[in-house]
CSV table of C-alpha atoms in Angstrom, one decimal:
chain,number,residue,atom,x,y,z
O,1,UNK,CA,16.2,2.5,16.0
O,2,UNK,CA,14.7,-1.0,16.3
O,3,UNK,CA,16.7,-3.5,18.5
O,4,UNK,CA,15.2,-6.9,18.6
O,5,UNK,CA,16.1,-10.4,17.5
O,6,UNK,CA,12.9,-10.5,15.4
O,7,UNK,CA,12.7,-8.7,12.1
O,8,UNK,CA,12.1,-5.0,12.7
O,9,UNK,CA,9.2,-3.4,10.8
O,10,UNK,CA,8.8,0.3,10.1
O,11,UNK,CA,5.2,1.3,9.6
O,12,UNK,CA,4.8,4.6,7.9
O,13,UNK,CA,1.5,6.6,8.0
O,14,UNK,CA,1.0,9.6,5.7
O,15,UNK,CA,-1.9,11.9,6.4
O,16,UNK,CA,-3.2,15.3,5.5
O,17,UNK,CA,-6.5,16.7,6.9
O,18,UNK,CA,-8.1,13.4,7.7
O,19,UNK,CA,-9.2,13.9,11.3
O,20,UNK,CA,-12.1,11.4,10.9
O,21,UNK,CA,-9.9,8.4,10.1
O,22,UNK,CA,-6.4,9.0,11.5
O,23,UNK,CA,-7.0,7.7,15.0
O,24,UNK,CA,-8.5,4.4,13.7
O,25,UNK,CA,-5.3,3.8,11.6
O,26,UNK,CA,-3.0,4.7,14.4
O,27,UNK,CA,-4.7,2.4,16.9
O,28,UNK,CA,-4.5,-0.4,14.4
O,29,UNK,CA,-0.7,0.1,14.3
O,30,UNK,CA,-0.2,0.7,18.0
O,31,UNK,CA,-2.4,-2.3,18.9
O,32,UNK,CA,-0.2,-4.8,17.1
O,33,UNK,CA,0.9,-7.8,19.2
O,34,UNK,CA,4.3,-7.8,17.3
O,35,UNK,CA,6.9,-6.1,19.5
O,36,UNK,CA,9.5,-4.9,16.9
O,37,UNK,CA,7.6,-2.1,15.3
O,38,UNK,CA,8.9,1.4,14.6
O,39,UNK,CA,6.0,3.8,13.8
O,40,UNK,CA,6.6,7.0,11.8
O,41,UNK,CA,3.8,9.4,11.0
O,42,UNK,CA,4.2,12.1,8.3
O,43,UNK,CA,1.6,14.8,8.4
O,44,UNK,CA,1.3,17.4,5.6
O,45,UNK,CA,0.7,20.2,8.1
O,46,UNK,CA,-3.0,19.5,8.6
O,47,UNK,CA,-5.4,22.2,9.7
O,48,UNK,CA,-8.5,20.2,10.6
O,49,UNK,CA,-7.5,18.8,13.9
O,50,UNK,CA,-5.6,15.8,12.6
O,51,UNK,CA,-2.4,16.9,14.2
O,52,UNK,CA,-4.0,17.3,17.6
O,53,UNK,CA,-5.2,13.6,17.4
O,54,UNK,CA,-1.7,12.5,16.4
O,55,UNK,CA,-0.1,14.4,19.2
O,56,UNK,CA,-2.1,12.3,21.8
O,57,UNK,CA,0.0,9.3,20.7
O,58,UNK,CA,3.3,11.1,20.2
O,59,UNK,CA,5.1,9.2,23.0
O,60,UNK,CA,4.5,6.0,21.2
O,61,UNK,CA,5.8,7.2,17.9
O,62,UNK,CA,9.4,6.8,16.7
O,63,UNK,CA,9.1,10.0,14.7
O,64,UNK,CA,6.5,12.6,13.8
O,65,UNK,CA,6.9,15.1,11.0
O,66,UNK,CA,4.4,17.8,10.3
O,67,UNK,CA,5.3,20.1,7.4
O,68,UNK,CA,4.2,21.0,3.9
O,69,UNK,CA,5.1,18.5,1.2
O,70,UNK,CA,4.9,18.1,-2.6
O,71,UNK,CA,2.3,15.4,-2.5
O,72,UNK,CA,1.7,12.0,-1.1
O,73,UNK,CA,4.8,10.3,-2.5
O,74,UNK,CA,7.0,13.1,-1.3
O,75,UNK,CA,5.6,12.6,2.1
O,76,UNK,CA,6.1,8.8,1.8
O,77,UNK,CA,9.7,9.3,0.7
O,78,UNK,CA,10.3,11.4,3.9
O,79,UNK,CA,9.0,8.6,6.0
O,80,UNK,CA,11.1,6.0,4.1
O,81,UNK,CA,14.3,8.1,4.6
O,82,UNK,CA,13.7,7.9,8.4
O,83,UNK,CA,13.0,4.2,8.5
O,84,UNK,CA,15.4,1.9,10.4
O,85,UNK,CA,13.4,-1.4,10.3
O,86,UNK,CA,14.4,-4.5,8.3
O,87,UNK,CA,11.1,-4.1,6.5
O,88,UNK,CA,8.8,-1.3,5.6
O,89,UNK,CA,5.0,-1.0,5.1
O,90,UNK,CA,2.8,2.0,4.4
O,91,UNK,CA,-0.5,2.1,6.3
O,92,UNK,CA,-1.9,5.5,5.3
O,93,UNK,CA,-4.7,7.3,7.1
O,94,UNK,CA,-8.0,5.4,6.8
O,95,UNK,CA,-6.3,2.0,6.3
O,96,UNK,CA,-5.7,-0.7,9.0
O,97,UNK,CA,-4.0,-3.9,9.7
O,98,UNK,CA,-6.5,-6.7,9.4
O,99,UNK,CA,-6.3,-7.6,13.1
O,100,UNK,CA,-4.0,-7.3,16.1
O,101,UNK,CA,-1.9,-10.3,15.2
O,102,UNK,CA,-1.4,-9.4,11.5
O,103,UNK,CA,2.3,-8.5,11.7
O,104,UNK,CA,3.2,-11.4,13.9
O,105,UNK,CA,1.5,-13.8,11.5
O,106,UNK,CA,3.1,-12.3,8.5
O,107,UNK,CA,6.6,-12.8,9.8
O,108,UNK,CA,5.8,-16.3,11.1
O,109,UNK,CA,4.9,-17.4,7.6
O,110,UNK,CA,8.6,-17.7,6.5
O,111,UNK,CA,12.0,-16.6,7.4
O,112,UNK,CA,14.1,-14.0,5.6
O,113,UNK,CA,11.8,-13.2,2.7
O,114,UNK,CA,12.4,-10.1,0.6
O,115,UNK,CA,8.7,-9.4,0.2
O,116,UNK,CA,5.7,-10.7,2.2
O,117,UNK,CA,2.2,-10.1,0.9
O,118,UNK,CA,-1.4,-11.0,1.5
O,119,UNK,CA,-5.1,-10.3,0.8
O,120,UNK,CA,-7.0,-7.1,1.4
O,121,UNK,CA,-10.5,-6.4,2.7
O,122,UNK,CA,-12.2,-3.3,1.2
O,123,UNK,CA,-14.0,-1.0,3.7
O,124,UNK,CA,-16.6,1.7,2.8
O,125,UNK,CA,-16.6,5.2,4.4
O,126,UNK,CA,-19.2,4.1,6.9
O,127,UNK,CA,-17.1,1.2,8.1
O,128,UNK,CA,-19.1,-1.5,6.1
O,129,UNK,CA,-17.1,-4.3,4.7
O,130,UNK,CA,-17.2,-4.5,0.9
O,131,UNK,CA,-15.4,-7.9,0.8
O,132,UNK,CA,-12.3,-8.9,-1.0
O,133,UNK,CA,-10.6,-6.7,-3.6
O,134,UNK,CA,-11.6,-7.4,-7.2
O,135,UNK,CA,-7.9,-8.0,-7.9
O,136,UNK,CA,-7.3,-11.1,-5.8
O,137,UNK,CA,-3.7,-11.5,-4.5
O,138,UNK,CA,-2.0,-14.0,-6.8
O,139,UNK,CA,-0.8,-17.4,-5.4
O,140,UNK,CA,2.7,-16.5,-6.6
O,141,UNK,CA,3.9,-13.0,-7.3
O,142,UNK,CA,6.7,-11.7,-9.5
O,143,UNK,CA,7.4,-8.2,-10.9
O,144,UNK,CA,5.4,-9.2,-14.0
O,145,UNK,CA,2.3,-9.8,-11.8
O,146,UNK,CA,0.8,-6.3,-12.3
O,147,UNK,CA,0.3,-6.7,-16.0
O,148,UNK,CA,-3.4,-7.1,-15.6
O,149,UNK,CA,-3.7,-4.6,-12.7
O,150,UNK,CA,-2.5,-4.0,-9.2
O,151,UNK,CA,-3.2,-7.5,-7.7
O,152,UNK,CA,-1.7,-6.7,-4.3
O,153,UNK,CA,-2.7,-3.5,-2.5
O,154,UNK,CA,0.0,-1.2,-1.2
O,155,UNK,CA,-1.2,-1.8,2.4
O,156,UNK,CA,-0.8,-5.5,2.1
O,157,UNK,CA,2.9,-5.7,1.0
O,158,UNK,CA,5.9,-5.8,3.3
O,159,UNK,CA,9.2,-4.9,1.5
O,160,UNK,CA,12.7,-5.4,2.8
O,161,UNK,CA,14.0,-1.9,3.4
O,162,UNK,CA,17.2,-2.6,1.5
O,163,UNK,CA,15.1,-3.0,-1.7
O,164,UNK,CA,12.8,-0.1,-1.0
O,165,UNK,CA,14.1,2.8,-3.1
O,166,UNK,CA,12.4,6.2,-3.1
O,167,UNK,CA,9.1,6.6,-4.9
O,168,UNK,CA,9.4,8.0,-8.5
O,169,UNK,CA,7.9,11.5,-8.2
O,170,UNK,CA,7.0,11.8,-11.9
O,171,UNK,CA,3.9,9.7,-11.0
O,172,UNK,CA,1.6,11.7,-8.8
O,173,UNK,CA,-1.1,9.1,-8.2
O,174,UNK,CA,0.3,5.7,-9.2
O,175,UNK,CA,3.9,5.7,-8.0
O,176,UNK,CA,3.1,2.9,-5.6
O,177,UNK,CA,2.6,0.5,-8.5
O,178,UNK,CA,6.0,1.4,-10.0
O,179,UNK,CA,7.6,1.2,-6.5
O,180,UNK,CA,6.4,-2.4,-5.9
O,181,UNK,CA,7.4,-3.5,-9.4
O,182,UNK,CA,10.9,-2.1,-8.9
O,183,UNK,CA,11.3,-3.8,-5.5
O,184,UNK,CA,9.9,-7.1,-6.9
O,185,UNK,CA,12.4,-7.1,-9.7
O,186,UNK,CA,15.2,-7.2,-7.2
O,187,UNK,CA,13.5,-9.7,-4.8
O,188,UNK,CA,14.8,-13.2,-4.6
O,189,UNK,CA,12.2,-14.6,-2.1
O,190,UNK,CA,8.6,-13.5,-2.2
O,191,UNK,CA,6.1,-15.1,0.2
O,192,UNK,CA,2.3,-15.2,0.1
O,193,UNK,CA,1.1,-15.4,3.7
O,194,UNK,CA,-2.3,-16.7,2.5
O,195,UNK,CA,-4.5,-14.6,4.7
O,196,UNK,CA,-6.1,-11.2,5.0
O,197,UNK,CA,-3.5,-8.7,6.2
O,198,UNK,CA,-5.0,-5.2,5.6
O,199,UNK,CA,-8.3,-3.2,5.4
O,200,UNK,CA,-8.3,-0.6,2.7
O,201,UNK,CA,-10.6,2.4,2.9
O,202,UNK,CA,-12.1,2.9,-0.6
O,203,UNK,CA,-11.8,6.3,-2.3
O,204,UNK,CA,-8.7,8.5,-2.1
O,205,UNK,CA,-7.0,10.8,-4.6
O,206,UNK,CA,-6.7,8.1,-7.3
O,207,UNK,CA,-10.5,7.9,-7.3
O,208,UNK,CA,-11.0,11.6,-7.4
O,209,UNK,CA,-8.5,12.0,-10.2
O,210,UNK,CA,-9.3,8.7,-11.9
O,211,UNK,CA,-8.4,9.6,-15.4
O,212,UNK,CA,-4.9,10.8,-14.4
O,213,UNK,CA,-4.5,7.7,-12.3
O,214,UNK,CA,-5.3,5.4,-15.3
O,215,UNK,CA,-3.0,7.3,-17.6
O,216,UNK,CA,-0.1,6.9,-15.1
O,217,UNK,CA,-0.8,3.2,-14.7
O,218,UNK,CA,-0.8,2.7,-18.4
O,219,UNK,CA,2.6,4.6,-18.7
O,220,UNK,CA,4.1,2.4,-15.9
O,221,UNK,CA,2.9,-0.8,-17.5
O,222,UNK,CA,4.2,0.3,-20.9
O,223,UNK,CA,7.6,1.1,-19.2
O,224,UNK,CA,8.0,-2.3,-17.7
O,225,UNK,CA,6.0,-4.6,-20.0
O,226,UNK,CA,6.1,-2.9,-23.4
O,227,UNK,CA,3.6,-1.0,-25.4
O,228,UNK,CA,1.9,-3.8,-27.4
O,229,UNK,CA,1.6,-6.2,-24.5
O,230,UNK,CA,0.1,-3.4,-22.4
O,231,UNK,CA,-2.5,-2.5,-25.0
O,232,UNK,CA,-3.5,-6.2,-25.3
O,233,UNK,CA,-3.5,-6.7,-21.6
O,234,UNK,CA,-5.9,-3.7,-21.2
O,235,UNK,CA,-8.5,-5.5,-23.2
O,236,UNK,CA,-8.3,-8.3,-20.6
O,237,UNK,CA,-8.4,-5.7,-17.8
O,238,UNK,CA,-11.5,-4.0,-19.3
O,239,UNK,CA,-13.3,-7.3,-19.8
O,240,UNK,CA,-12.6,-8.4,-16.2
O,241,UNK,CA,-13.8,-5.1,-14.9
O,242,UNK,CA,-17.0,-5.2,-16.9
O,243,UNK,CA,-17.7,-8.7,-15.8
O,244,UNK,CA,-17.1,-7.9,-12.1
O,245,UNK,CA,-19.4,-4.9,-12.3
O,246,UNK,CA,-22.2,-6.9,-13.9
O,247,UNK,CA,-22.0,-9.5,-11.1
O,248,UNK,CA,-21.4,-7.1,-8.1
O,249,UNK,CA,-22.5,-3.6,-9.2
O,250,UNK,CA,-19.2,-2.2,-7.8
O,251,UNK,CA,-15.6,-2.3,-8.8
O,252,UNK,CA,-13.7,-3.0,-5.5
O,253,UNK,CA,-10.5,-1.7,-6.9
């Protein structure tokens, strides 16, 4: 339980067999200058040495779970159920806070927001910076803001825990999009902190199963924005993607 006059933040890291990246992510969280952080790690019963790395930092964790799960969003729901902070953020294995003062800077941007968000830097597997995401964080964000794509990365959004319902398990790869839309629909005050707040390691399951990921994203957009608008919006999405690729020879999703 977090006890502090400052807003409490629960950081949740979900990991399975990612021994090469887990320590970097954990050090990013544990190295934050902000004092009111509760850190929960949910491991899917890794067998590659990941759990041994996590165990080294167990005294600094609020909670460690290591057990089989039904997928990434089941694991994330387990972490969410244990959270006691005023806000929650998911910083999964391979991802990082932008720097040691990120959390402190986020909460200094405004008081009592329902959602805080910022910009994300993309990182290649070798640690090289790939620059800003193709989807730049919007100046102002509402629940309709994902109609042209996920303009805020999951690692760059802080949600008031009271608004953070469980992830919808019908989506295996894109439930984070639906989760953010659902929280944003209930939010009264959403703050852009106007700075980089996260580093995102490119790749992951949504890239490996790209077709399924796209199908799920379309279904989510249709659910919230309607079929015809979603079809029309996808022409814009396709054009923007093609134009970005022509200029940069990568997508930076």
